[in-house]
Amino acid sequence: MSSPRLPKVAGIDSTVPAPPHTAAPLPGVPSAAPPSDAALPPGVLIQDRLASWVSDLTTLHELTERLIKTDSLDGALREMLGAGAALVGASRGMAVLEPADGLGPTSTIGLGLAHADLGTIETVPRGSGSYGRLLDGLPEADPPDADPPGAGLPGNSPAAPRRPARVPEPIAIRDVRTEEGLDPRHREVAARLGYAASYALPLATEEAGRLGAAVWLYDEPAEPDERRRHLIGLYGRFATEHLARLLQVERARARVATVAEELLPSRLPRVPGVRLAVRHLTGPQGGGDWYDALPLPEGALGLAVGSVSGTGPSALAAMGRLRASLRAYAVMEGEDPVAVLSDLELLLRLTEPARSATALFAYAEPAQRRIVLAGAGHAPPLVVGDHRTEFVETSLSAPLGMLTCWEAPSVELSPAPGETVLLYTDGLLRRTGDATDRAFARLHAAAASVPRADRSDPGAVADHVLRTLLPGGLDPAVEGEDVVLLAARFE
């Protein structure tokens, strides 16, 4: 009769014979130590190891799922710091974003450290601090090998490829008090802030290059074991790739915002009898919302707001062309807003038949407190004063580029002394995330709630409306919509 066999685990035969040189314990003599892992059946060891791997993979999956939901550099850095602290067993830390290409942005985020604490840490000489050594020791990428003369030209050998950047190893300082080679200032700062050890990880990969570094601080002398190092290394590589994607988005957003600002007036004109203020918020993709204010002959003033369909560079270019055209028409026939928009409609239909736009143009005479305006598919202005808060009744019209023949009658308005006229784009309403009628009601309520002390300042009026209507800033659920709010207060 054959002896019973231990069960197999994952297809591995768990019956492993004992090595012949192992001697049996003497009878009557107790073991010198409790049973170790070596005394357990091999199947149990494999099961424990598999369970540990599954637990680690589950932890990494949960942490990376939380990280991937962040959509800003600041949010990703904070999430990475918190997750990293849990993985390495620390309670405090800091992350430094400092891309190697020098194009920014740069920032420093702390975990369990006040702003003053971060400043104190930055007084440590860069070459002595672990994160500083990582930042200075990792170039953006290694330079290519020397090319022979004429390399890369047709018929010759290709140029040497650019080698990816080498990623340095993490730096562990088990005990700041006894670590050799540390600057005295480093030990002084550690004693002041109450940390005794640190573990620094480069935020870098061979593909992304150097983005920054993270360092976690221990209250007692310690360092992560091999398992924790492996986990934080895997998580750090994933976090770096996510940060690299967010960095590209942030830079693209900054470029779009810069182009949009360059296409808009650099400053508002000063015209006697009226004070102007504008607020312009650009979405991540860069919409085509615009505004303008230009002085006209005989002390008049032209005010305009509008929105071009589409997002991105093409919408910005169309917005620039439309605004420039409207300025020209306003100088020639600004006294008749209907004629200005009719010319703009004809131009848009002939030059860009696949695009539509909304626009509102107002011809203002501040000395007489008189405004003549016309709109094409645009939301009506809002008058804010001590005795009234009401929308201007304008005639309905389709947007520019959507009719073969467009013309709508103009509307004349006489604001009282001290009243402010608000011109805005549809993005202000859409960014609320509400239905159109409710968005209009919320805008009216926000304007009516402007404190009396702020009504003499058009900038304060615009800020109050924005804070009340969009308390959390631009709604991220609504993409491709800019916000323009132009306020004109008549004396």
Tab-separated table of C-alpha atoms in Angstrom:
chain	number	residue	atom	x	y	z
A	1	MET	CA	0.000	0.000	0.000
A	2	SER	CA	1.530	3.293	-1.039
A	3	SER	CA	1.963	6.093	1.489
A	4	PRO	CA	-0.348	9.133	1.245
A	5	ARG	CA	0.944	12.097	-0.799
A	6	LEU	CA	0.499	15.784	0.037
A	7	PRO	CA	-1.735	17.701	-2.358
A	8	LYS	CA	-0.210	19.589	-5.273
A	9	VAL	CA	-0.355	23.359	-5.411
A	10	ALA	CA	-0.673	25.066	-8.796
A	11	GLY	CA	0.629	21.975	-10.554
A	12	ILE	CA	3.763	21.707	-8.383
A	13	ASP	CA	4.517	18.417	-6.666
A	14	SER	CA	4.626	19.335	-3.003
A	15	THR	CA	6.394	16.146	-1.933
A	16	VAL	CA	10.002	17.185	-1.572
A	17	PRO	CA	12.355	14.627	0.052
A	18	ALA	CA	14.504	15.819	2.922
A	19	PRO	CA	18.140	16.368	2.053
A	20	PRO	CA	20.282	13.321	2.983
A	21	HIS	CA	22.725	15.376	5.072
A	22	THR	CA	20.029	16.578	7.492
A	23	ALA	CA	20.401	14.809	10.812
A	24	ALA	CA	17.411	13.864	12.938
A	25	PRO	CA	17.120	15.552	16.363
A	26	LEU	CA	18.310	13.622	19.345
A	27	PRO	CA	15.540	11.877	21.303
A	28	GLY	CA	14.489	13.684	24.445
A	29	VAL	CA	16.181	16.968	23.476
A	30	PRO	CA	13.751	19.850	22.767
A	31	SER	CA	14.197	22.006	19.740
A	32	ALA	CA	16.448	25.012	20.128
A	33	ALA	CA	13.986	27.287	18.305
A	34	PRO	CA	10.300	27.251	17.325
A	35	PRO	CA	9.470	25.743	13.963
A	36	SER	CA	10.577	27.992	11.109
A	37	ASP	CA	9.271	28.312	7.557
A	38	ALA	CA	11.748	25.619	6.546
A	39	ALA	CA	9.926	23.166	8.791
A	40	LEU	CA	6.564	23.814	7.136
A	41	PRO	CA	5.341	21.683	4.268
A	42	PRO	CA	6.384	23.166	0.914
A	43	GLY	CA	2.743	23.462	-0.161
A	44	VAL	CA	2.006	25.760	2.790
A	45	LEU	CA	5.000	27.938	1.931
A	46	ILE	CA	3.836	28.323	-1.651
A	47	GLN	CA	0.304	29.130	-0.559
A	48	ASP	CA	1.556	31.786	1.874
A	49	ARG	CA	3.755	33.319	-0.787
A	50	LEU	CA	0.916	33.359	-3.322
A	51	ALA	CA	-1.386	34.944	-0.745
A	52	SER	CA	1.221	37.634	-0.080
A	53	TRP	CA	1.590	38.353	-3.805
A	54	VAL	CA	-2.168	38.579	-4.259
A	55	SER	CA	-2.404	40.972	-1.313
A	56	ASP	CA	0.347	43.176	-2.743
A	57	LEU	CA	-1.210	43.206	-6.206
A	58	THR	CA	-4.591	44.104	-4.726
A	59	THR	CA	-3.055	46.959	-2.766
A	60	LEU	CA	-1.251	48.295	-5.842
A	61	HIS	CA	-4.407	48.005	-7.924
A	62	GLU	CA	-6.437	50.000	-5.402
A	63	LEU	CA	-3.775	52.696	-5.060
A	64	THR	CA	-3.254	53.090	-8.803
A	65	GLU	CA	-7.023	53.230	-9.367
A	66	ARG	CA	-7.217	56.135	-6.929
A	67	LEU	CA	-4.259	57.843	-8.563
A	68	ILE	CA	-5.590	57.557	-12.109
A	69	LYS	CA	-8.752	59.419	-11.054
A	70	THR	CA	-6.757	62.582	-10.303
A	71	ASP	CA	-6.843	65.123	-13.116
A	72	SER	CA	-4.398	67.782	-11.878
A	73	LEU	CA	-0.707	67.814	-11.011
A	74	ASP	CA	-1.395	69.040	-7.492
A	75	GLY	CA	-4.007	66.361	-6.858
A	76	ALA	CA	-1.803	63.601	-8.285
A	77	LEU	CA	1.178	64.654	-6.160
A	78	ARG	CA	-0.914	64.659	-2.985
A	79	GLU	CA	-2.427	61.263	-3.785
A	80	MET	CA	1.006	59.841	-4.584
A	81	LEU	CA	2.454	61.166	-1.309
A	82	GLY	CA	-0.314	59.615	0.779
A	83	ALA	CA	-0.168	56.258	-0.983
A	84	GLY	CA	3.629	56.193	-0.831
A	85	ALA	CA	3.594	56.888	2.904
A	86	ALA	CA	1.334	53.875	3.426
A	87	LEU	CA	3.586	51.668	1.295
A	88	VAL	CA	6.873	52.591	2.996
A	89	GLY	CA	5.397	52.865	6.502
A	90	ALA	CA	6.034	56.587	7.042
A	91	SER	CA	3.766	59.335	8.368
A	92	ARG	CA	5.179	62.457	6.704
A	93	GLY	CA	6.746	63.381	3.400
A	94	MET	CA	7.174	65.871	0.592
A	95	ALA	CA	7.164	65.770	-3.197
A	96	VAL	CA	9.071	68.136	-5.467
A	97	LEU	CA	7.943	68.605	-9.063
A	98	GLU	CA	10.890	69.871	-11.093
A	99	PRO	CA	10.946	68.669	-14.724
A	100	ALA	CA	14.444	68.250	-16.104
A	101	ASP	CA	13.696	70.205	-19.287
A	102	GLY	CA	13.277	73.374	-17.228
A	103	LEU	CA	9.922	74.257	-18.816
A	104	GLY	CA	7.993	73.864	-15.569
A	105	PRO	CA	5.726	74.011	-13.818
A	106	THR	CA	7.504	73.496	-10.492
A	107	SER	CA	5.922	72.949	-7.103
A	108	THR	CA	6.524	71.443	-3.674
A	109	ILE	CA	3.797	69.503	-1.850
A	110	GLY	CA	3.949	68.389	1.775
A	111	LEU	CA	2.273	65.573	3.710
A	112	GLY	CA	2.011	66.258	7.437
A	113	LEU	CA	4.337	69.234	6.987
A	114	ALA	CA	3.331	72.875	7.231
A	115	HIS	CA	4.428	75.430	4.662
A	116	ALA	CA	7.062	76.708	7.109
A	117	ASP	CA	8.384	73.138	7.555
A	118	LEU	CA	8.859	72.804	3.789
A	119	GLY	CA	10.766	76.072	3.787
A	120	THR	CA	12.973	74.811	6.605
A	121	ILE	CA	13.782	71.619	4.704
A	122	GLU	CA	14.725	73.663	1.643
A	123	THR	CA	17.427	75.424	3.703
A	124	VAL	CA	19.398	72.175	3.714
A	125	PRO	CA	22.161	72.342	1.076
A	126	ARG	CA	20.848	70.682	-2.048
A	127	GLY	CA	23.754	68.287	-2.292
A	128	SER	CA	23.160	66.978	1.220
A	129	GLY	CA	19.425	66.386	1.008
A	130	SER	CA	18.379	63.062	-0.466
A	131	TYR	CA	15.770	64.516	-2.813
A	132	GLY	CA	18.214	67.185	-3.966
A	133	ARG	CA	20.807	64.562	-4.816
A	134	LEU	CA	18.213	62.728	-6.892
A	135	LEU	CA	17.160	65.859	-8.753
A	136	ASP	CA	20.704	66.948	-9.520
A	137	GLY	CA	21.906	63.472	-10.338
A	138	LEU	CA	19.387	62.667	-13.067
A	139	PRO	CA	19.718	64.431	-16.433
A	140	GLU	CA	16.796	64.762	-18.813
A	141	ALA	CA	18.363	62.185	-21.116
A	142	ASP	CA	21.821	61.002	-21.992
A	143	PRO	CA	23.317	62.759	-25.017
A	144	PRO	CA	23.614	60.637	-28.144
A	145	ASP	CA	26.869	59.019	-29.114
A	146	ALA	CA	29.202	61.070	-31.255
A	147	ASP	CA	28.048	60.989	-34.877
A	148	PRO	CA	30.460	60.642	-37.785
A	149	PRO	CA	30.626	63.576	-40.223
A	150	GLY	CA	27.564	63.629	-42.464
A	151	ALA	CA	25.595	61.239	-40.266
A	152	GLY	CA	21.888	61.416	-40.873
A	153	LEU	CA	22.218	62.788	-44.428
A	154	PRO	CA	20.798	60.826	-47.381
A	155	GLY	CA	23.123	58.006	-48.348
A	156	ASN	CA	25.067	58.088	-45.076
A	157	SER	CA	24.718	56.173	-41.873
A	158	PRO	CA	21.897	57.349	-39.602
A	159	ALA	CA	22.583	59.549	-36.619
A	160	ALA	CA	23.067	57.827	-33.306
A	161	PRO	CA	19.778	57.464	-31.440
A	162	ARG	CA	19.232	59.429	-28.289
A	163	ARG	CA	19.611	57.157	-25.294
A	164	PRO	CA	16.929	57.326	-22.594
A	165	ALA	CA	17.786	58.830	-19.248
A	166	ARG	CA	19.192	56.584	-16.538
A	167	VAL	CA	17.073	56.442	-13.417
A	168	PRO	CA	19.039	56.629	-10.143
A	169	GLU	CA	18.402	54.324	-7.242
A	170	PRO	CA	16.304	55.462	-4.264
A	171	ILE	CA	18.231	56.896	-1.316
A	172	ALA	CA	17.588	55.574	2.180
A	173	ILE	CA	18.972	57.294	5.273
A	174	ARG	CA	18.345	54.913	8.160
A	175	ASP	CA	19.517	57.260	10.915
A	176	VAL	CA	20.171	60.936	10.298
A	177	ARG	CA	22.256	61.199	13.458
A	178	THR	CA	24.767	58.528	12.475
A	179	GLU	CA	24.687	58.715	8.655
A	180	GLU	CA	28.082	59.595	7.265
A	181	GLY	CA	28.593	62.512	4.899
A	182	LEU	CA	25.545	64.530	5.903
A	183	ASP	CA	25.759	68.286	6.187
A	184	PRO	CA	25.398	69.583	9.782
A	185	ARG	CA	22.484	71.687	8.634
A	186	HIS	CA	20.712	68.488	7.571
A	187	ARG	CA	21.011	67.036	11.084
A	188	GLU	CA	19.902	70.348	12.604
A	189	VAL	CA	16.764	70.516	10.450
A	190	ALA	CA	15.955	66.860	11.187
A	191	ALA	CA	16.188	67.501	14.928
A	192	ARG	CA	14.041	70.627	14.653
A	193	LEU	CA	11.291	68.895	12.654
A	194	GLY	CA	11.482	65.671	14.639
A	195	TYR	CA	12.355	63.094	11.999
A	196	ALA	CA	15.131	60.527	12.315
A	197	ALA	CA	15.228	58.764	8.932
A	198	SER	CA	14.119	59.254	5.351
A	199	TYR	CA	13.521	57.370	2.124
A	200	ALA	CA	13.711	59.256	-1.183
A	201	LEU	CA	12.355	57.989	-4.486
A	202	PRO	CA	13.022	59.534	-7.911
A	203	LEU	CA	9.913	60.431	-9.903
A	204	ALA	CA	11.498	59.398	-13.162
A	205	THR	CA	11.423	56.720	-15.823
A	206	GLU	CA	13.636	56.079	-18.815
A	207	GLU	CA	10.867	57.252	-21.149
A	208	ALA	CA	9.580	60.288	-19.245
A	209	GLY	CA	12.922	61.450	-17.877
A	210	ARG	CA	13.107	63.289	-14.585
A	211	LEU	CA	9.966	64.908	-13.281
A	212	GLY	CA	10.879	65.292	-9.618
A	213	ALA	CA	11.431	63.354	-6.424
A	214	ALA	CA	9.528	62.274	-3.328
A	215	VAL	CA	10.892	61.774	0.167
A	216	TRP	CA	9.142	60.210	3.151
A	217	LEU	CA	10.205	60.900	6.747
A	218	TYR	CA	10.264	58.508	9.720
A	219	ASP	CA	9.934	59.561	13.335
A	220	GLU	CA	12.387	56.836	14.424
A	221	PRO	CA	15.470	55.305	12.734
A	222	ALA	CA	14.075	52.970	10.102
A	223	GLU	CA	14.059	52.060	6.434
A	224	PRO	CA	11.649	50.064	4.277
A	225	ASP	CA	12.395	46.375	3.842
A	226	GLU	CA	12.907	44.734	0.454
A	227	ARG	CA	9.204	44.026	-0.046
A	228	ARG	CA	8.202	47.635	0.658
A	229	ARG	CA	10.954	48.919	-1.636
A	230	HIS	CA	9.680	46.726	-4.424
A	231	LEU	CA	6.093	47.923	-3.973
A	232	ILE	CA	6.968	51.625	-3.816
A	233	GLY	CA	9.194	51.180	-6.858
A	234	LEU	CA	6.336	49.735	-8.910
A	235	TYR	CA	3.931	52.398	-7.680
A	236	GLY	CA	6.470	55.167	-8.271
A	237	ARG	CA	6.960	54.181	-11.917
A	238	PHE	CA	3.221	54.190	-12.523
A	239	ALA	CA	2.835	57.531	-10.717
A	240	THR	CA	5.609	59.055	-12.813
A	241	GLU	CA	3.948	58.041	-16.063
A	242	HIS	CA	0.646	59.485	-14.840
A	243	LEU	CA	2.381	62.713	-13.818
A	244	ALA	CA	4.029	62.907	-17.246
A	245	ARG	CA	0.616	62.744	-18.943
A	246	LEU	CA	-0.809	65.395	-16.616
A	247	LEU	CA	2.242	67.567	-17.251
A	248	GLN	CA	1.628	67.460	-20.999
A	249	VAL	CA	-2.025	68.399	-20.457
A	250	GLU	CA	-1.082	71.264	-18.129
A	251	ARG	CA	1.449	72.652	-20.591
A	252	ALA	CA	-1.002	72.384	-23.482
A	253	ARG	CA	-3.631	74.148	-21.380
A	254	ALA	CA	-1.191	76.931	-20.524
A	255	ARG	CA	-0.260	77.385	-24.194
A	256	VAL	CA	-3.912	77.587	-25.229
A	257	ALA	CA	-4.635	80.107	-22.487
A	258	THR	CA	-1.649	82.188	-23.560
A	259	VAL	CA	-2.758	82.233	-27.195
A	260	ALA	CA	-6.301	83.140	-26.170
A	261	GLU	CA	-5.095	86.023	-24.015
A	262	GLU	CA	-2.870	87.314	-26.800
A	263	LEU	CA	-5.854	87.423	-29.164
A	264	LEU	CA	-7.874	89.500	-26.692
A	265	PRO	CA	-7.338	93.120	-25.617
A	266	SER	CA	-4.219	93.608	-23.525
A	267	ARG	CA	-6.015	96.313	-21.503
A	268	LEU	CA	-9.393	97.977	-21.362
A	269	PRO	CA	-9.704	101.565	-22.612
A	270	ARG	CA	-10.411	104.498	-20.326
A	271	VAL	CA	-13.407	106.489	-21.489
A	272	PRO	CA	-14.927	109.316	-19.415
A	273	GLY	CA	-18.289	108.439	-17.903
A	274	VAL	CA	-17.839	104.665	-17.736
A	275	ARG	CA	-15.675	102.190	-15.818
A	276	LEU	CA	-14.906	98.760	-17.268
A	277	ALA	CA	-13.855	95.402	-15.854
A	278	VAL	CA	-13.616	91.956	-17.426
A	279	ARG	CA	-13.182	88.406	-16.190
A	280	HIS	CA	-12.104	85.688	-18.645
A	281	LEU	CA	-11.793	82.034	-17.628
A	282	THR	CA	-10.368	79.605	-20.182
A	283	GLY	CA	-11.348	75.944	-20.174
A	284	PRO	CA	-8.822	73.095	-20.594
A	285	GLN	CA	-9.461	72.726	-24.336
A	286	GLY	CA	-9.718	76.435	-25.038
A	287	GLY	CA	-13.045	77.594	-26.373
A	288	GLY	CA	-13.701	80.478	-28.727
A	289	ASP	CA	-15.282	82.986	-26.316
A	290	TRP	CA	-14.061	86.555	-26.714
A	291	TYR	CA	-14.730	90.154	-25.730
A	292	ASP	CA	-13.731	93.601	-26.900
A	293	ALA	CA	-13.922	97.223	-25.817
A	294	LEU	CA	-12.719	99.926	-28.187
A	295	PRO	CA	-12.993	103.711	-28.089
A	296	LEU	CA	-14.890	105.225	-31.005
A	297	PRO	CA	-15.111	108.795	-32.350
A	298	GLU	CA	-16.845	111.540	-30.352
A	299	GLY	CA	-16.316	109.854	-26.987
A	300	ALA	CA	-18.312	106.750	-27.856
A	301	LEU	CA	-17.414	103.241	-26.818
A	302	GLY	CA	-17.939	99.892	-28.539
A	303	LEU	CA	-18.543	96.828	-26.353
A	304	ALA	CA	-18.717	93.313	-27.732
A	305	VAL	CA	-18.834	89.732	-26.538
A	306	GLY	CA	-19.148	86.585	-28.599
A	307	SER	CA	-18.488	82.896	-28.954
A	308	VAL	CA	-17.244	80.831	-31.890
A	309	SER	CA	-18.295	77.209	-32.291
A	310	GLY	CA	-15.683	74.564	-31.670
A	311	THR	CA	-12.673	74.245	-29.374
A	312	GLY	CA	-8.923	74.146	-29.670
A	313	PRO	CA	-6.533	76.037	-31.950
A	314	SER	CA	-8.957	76.268	-34.882
A	315	ALA	CA	-11.612	77.921	-32.710
A	316	LEU	CA	-9.032	80.335	-31.310
A	317	ALA	CA	-7.914	81.300	-34.817
A	318	ALA	CA	-11.523	81.835	-35.930
A	319	MET	CA	-12.177	83.889	-32.824
A	320	GLY	CA	-9.207	86.123	-33.618
A	321	ARG	CA	-10.376	86.699	-37.189
A	322	LEU	CA	-13.950	87.426	-36.112
A	323	ARG	CA	-12.908	89.874	-33.413
A	324	ALA	CA	-10.571	91.734	-35.788
A	325	SER	CA	-13.330	91.996	-38.381
A	326	LEU	CA	-15.839	93.298	-35.870
A	327	ARG	CA	-13.400	96.006	-34.750
A	328	ALA	CA	-13.084	97.191	-38.342
A	329	TYR	CA	-16.851	97.237	-38.897
A	330	ALA	CA	-17.383	99.008	-35.562
A	331	VAL	CA	-15.023	101.829	-36.537
A	332	MET	CA	-16.784	102.299	-39.862
A	333	GLU	CA	-20.433	101.974	-38.808
A	334	GLY	CA	-20.508	101.499	-35.054
A	335	GLU	CA	-23.515	103.748	-34.569
A	336	ASP	CA	-25.626	101.058	-36.205
A	337	PRO	CA	-25.037	97.737	-34.352
A	338	VAL	CA	-27.377	95.936	-36.768
A	339	ALA	CA	-25.178	96.922	-39.722
A	340	VAL	CA	-22.060	95.771	-37.844
A	341	LEU	CA	-23.505	92.319	-37.186
A	342	SER	CA	-24.952	92.085	-40.694
A	343	ASP	CA	-21.486	92.650	-42.166
A	344	LEU	CA	-20.062	90.100	-39.747
A	345	GLU	CA	-22.717	87.578	-40.778
A	346	LEU	CA	-21.884	88.042	-44.457
A	347	LEU	CA	-18.147	87.673	-43.811
A	348	LEU	CA	-18.580	84.511	-41.754
A	349	ARG	CA	-20.921	82.945	-44.302
A	350	LEU	CA	-18.510	83.600	-47.189
A	351	THR	CA	-15.205	82.781	-45.522
A	352	GLU	CA	-16.145	80.039	-43.018
A	353	PRO	CA	-19.440	78.463	-44.101
A	354	ALA	CA	-19.006	75.475	-41.785
A	355	ARG	CA	-18.727	77.580	-38.635
A	356	SER	CA	-21.272	79.493	-36.581
A	357	ALA	CA	-20.900	82.143	-33.923
A	358	THR	CA	-22.869	84.241	-31.513
A	359	ALA	CA	-22.170	87.919	-30.940
A	360	LEU	CA	-23.504	90.961	-29.160
A	361	PHE	CA	-22.366	94.480	-30.049
A	362	ALA	CA	-23.263	97.612	-28.074
A	363	TYR	CA	-22.624	101.209	-29.143
A	364	ALA	CA	-22.395	103.238	-25.937
A	365	GLU	CA	-22.372	107.006	-25.415
A	366	PRO	CA	-21.307	107.349	-21.779
A	367	ALA	CA	-21.882	111.106	-21.620
A	368	GLN	CA	-25.556	110.626	-22.487
A	369	ARG	CA	-25.762	107.241	-20.668
A	370	ARG	CA	-27.192	105.739	-23.842
A	371	ILE	CA	-26.584	102.287	-25.286
A	372	VAL	CA	-27.766	100.883	-28.613
A	373	LEU	CA	-27.170	97.140	-28.949
A	374	ALA	CA	-27.969	94.187	-31.159
A	375	GLY	CA	-27.365	90.483	-30.714
A	376	ALA	CA	-27.120	87.421	-32.906
A	377	GLY	CA	-28.042	84.261	-31.014
A	378	HIS	CA	-26.568	85.748	-27.860
A	379	ALA	CA	-27.796	85.919	-24.273
A	380	PRO	CA	-29.293	89.291	-23.226
A	381	PRO	CA	-27.309	91.743	-21.070
A	382	LEU	CA	-28.115	92.172	-17.395
A	383	VAL	CA	-28.513	95.559	-15.699
A	384	VAL	CA	-27.526	95.725	-12.016
A	385	GLY	CA	-28.372	98.761	-9.882
A	386	ASP	CA	-29.677	99.871	-6.521
A	387	HIS	CA	-33.271	99.899	-7.701
A	388	ARG	CA	-33.380	97.145	-10.317
A	389	THR	CA	-31.740	93.937	-11.499
A	390	GLU	CA	-33.209	92.918	-14.830
A	391	PHE	CA	-32.377	91.432	-18.200
A	392	VAL	CA	-32.528	93.663	-21.266
A	393	GLU	CA	-35.292	92.595	-23.613
A	394	THR	CA	-33.640	91.937	-26.970
A	395	SER	CA	-35.125	90.523	-30.147
A	396	LEU	CA	-34.492	86.847	-30.865
A	397	SER	CA	-32.119	85.997	-33.676
A	398	ALA	CA	-30.262	82.962	-34.936
A	399	PRO	CA	-26.466	82.837	-34.534
A	400	LEU	CA	-24.180	84.232	-37.205
A	401	GLY	CA	-23.646	81.891	-40.128
A	402	MET	CA	-26.955	80.064	-39.771
A	403	LEU	CA	-29.212	82.237	-41.943
A	404	THR	CA	-28.876	83.288	-45.578
A	405	CYS	CA	-30.129	86.730	-44.628
A	406	TRP	CA	-29.853	87.979	-41.069
A	407	GLU	CA	-31.217	91.173	-39.584
A	408	ALA	CA	-32.772	91.929	-36.218
A	409	PRO	CA	-33.798	95.280	-34.793
A	410	SER	CA	-31.548	97.006	-32.294
A	411	VAL	CA	-32.515	97.873	-28.726
A	412	GLU	CA	-31.855	101.149	-26.945
A	413	LEU	CA	-31.019	101.231	-23.258
A	414	SER	CA	-30.535	104.146	-20.838
A	415	PRO	CA	-28.748	102.991	-17.678
A	416	ALA	CA	-29.197	105.183	-14.598
A	417	PRO	CA	-26.173	106.705	-12.840
A	418	GLY	CA	-24.371	104.013	-10.867
A	419	GLU	CA	-25.880	101.090	-12.760
A	420	THR	CA	-23.686	98.342	-14.194
A	421	VAL	CA	-24.416	96.547	-17.454
A	422	LEU	CA	-23.134	92.939	-17.588
A	423	LEU	CA	-22.303	91.384	-20.958
A	424	TYR	CA	-21.441	87.676	-20.822
A	425	THR	CA	-21.046	84.595	-23.001
A	426	ASP	CA	-23.107	81.420	-22.966
A	427	GLY	CA	-20.249	79.623	-21.239
A	428	LEU	CA	-21.148	81.392	-17.993
A	429	LEU	CA	-24.564	79.725	-18.090
A	430	ARG	CA	-23.433	76.318	-19.347
A	431	ARG	CA	-20.663	76.011	-16.784
A	432	THR	CA	-23.274	75.935	-14.033
A	433	GLY	CA	-24.432	72.538	-15.311
A	434	ASP	CA	-28.089	73.617	-14.983
A	435	ALA	CA	-30.847	73.868	-17.546
A	436	THR	CA	-31.001	77.182	-19.398
A	437	ASP	CA	-33.964	78.636	-17.503
A	438	ARG	CA	-32.503	77.715	-14.131
A	439	ALA	CA	-29.077	79.075	-15.155
A	440	PHE	CA	-30.670	82.429	-16.043
A	441	ALA	CA	-32.495	82.464	-12.694
A	442	ARG	CA	-29.267	81.762	-10.828
A	443	LEU	CA	-27.462	84.514	-12.743
A	444	HIS	CA	-30.215	86.996	-11.866
A	445	ALA	CA	-30.080	85.989	-8.198
A	446	ALA	CA	-26.294	86.295	-8.112
A	447	ALA	CA	-26.400	89.794	-9.590
A	448	ALA	CA	-29.183	90.883	-7.263
A	449	SER	CA	-27.187	89.731	-4.221
A	450	VAL	CA	-24.163	91.958	-4.922
A	451	PRO	CA	-23.469	93.866	-1.669
A	452	ARG	CA	-24.297	97.559	-1.876
A	453	ALA	CA	-20.711	98.441	-0.907
A	454	ASP	CA	-19.366	96.560	-3.964
A	455	ARG	CA	-21.721	98.014	-6.567
A	456	SER	CA	-19.531	101.044	-7.181
A	457	ASP	CA	-16.729	98.786	-8.491
A	458	PRO	CA	-17.472	96.843	-11.728
A	459	GLY	CA	-14.663	94.415	-10.938
A	460	ALA	CA	-16.181	93.621	-7.538
A	461	VAL	CA	-19.574	93.115	-9.175
A	462	ALA	CA	-18.097	90.662	-11.691
A	463	ASP	CA	-16.170	88.787	-8.980
A	464	HIS	CA	-19.260	88.436	-6.800
A	465	VAL	CA	-21.327	87.078	-9.685
A	466	LEU	CA	-18.651	84.533	-10.574
A	467	ARG	CA	-18.144	83.403	-6.976
A	468	THR	CA	-21.882	82.998	-6.459
A	469	LEU	CA	-22.641	81.350	-9.772
A	470	LEU	CA	-19.516	79.146	-9.986
A	471	PRO	CA	-18.368	78.581	-6.382
A	472	GLY	CA	-16.131	75.700	-7.427
A	473	GLY	CA	-14.715	77.383	-10.514
A	474	LEU	CA	-15.291	75.944	-13.965
A	475	ASP	CA	-17.410	72.809	-13.910
A	476	PRO	CA	-15.067	70.008	-15.136
A	477	ALA	CA	-18.061	68.060	-16.439
A	478	VAL	CA	-18.661	70.750	-19.080
A	479	GLU	CA	-15.757	70.769	-21.521
A	480	GLY	CA	-14.774	73.294	-24.147
A	481	GLU	CA	-16.626	76.269	-22.661
A	482	ASP	CA	-14.869	79.497	-21.749
A	483	VAL	CA	-16.430	82.146	-19.533
A	484	VAL	CA	-16.425	85.866	-20.325
A	485	LEU	CA	-18.007	88.511	-18.087
A	486	LEU	CA	-17.662	92.166	-19.171
A	487	ALA	CA	-18.958	94.794	-16.718
A	488	ALA	CA	-19.534	98.457	-17.629
A	489	ARG	CA	-20.547	100.851	-14.817
A	490	PHE	CA	-21.967	104.195	-15.891
A	491	GLU	CA	-21.208	107.230	-13.729
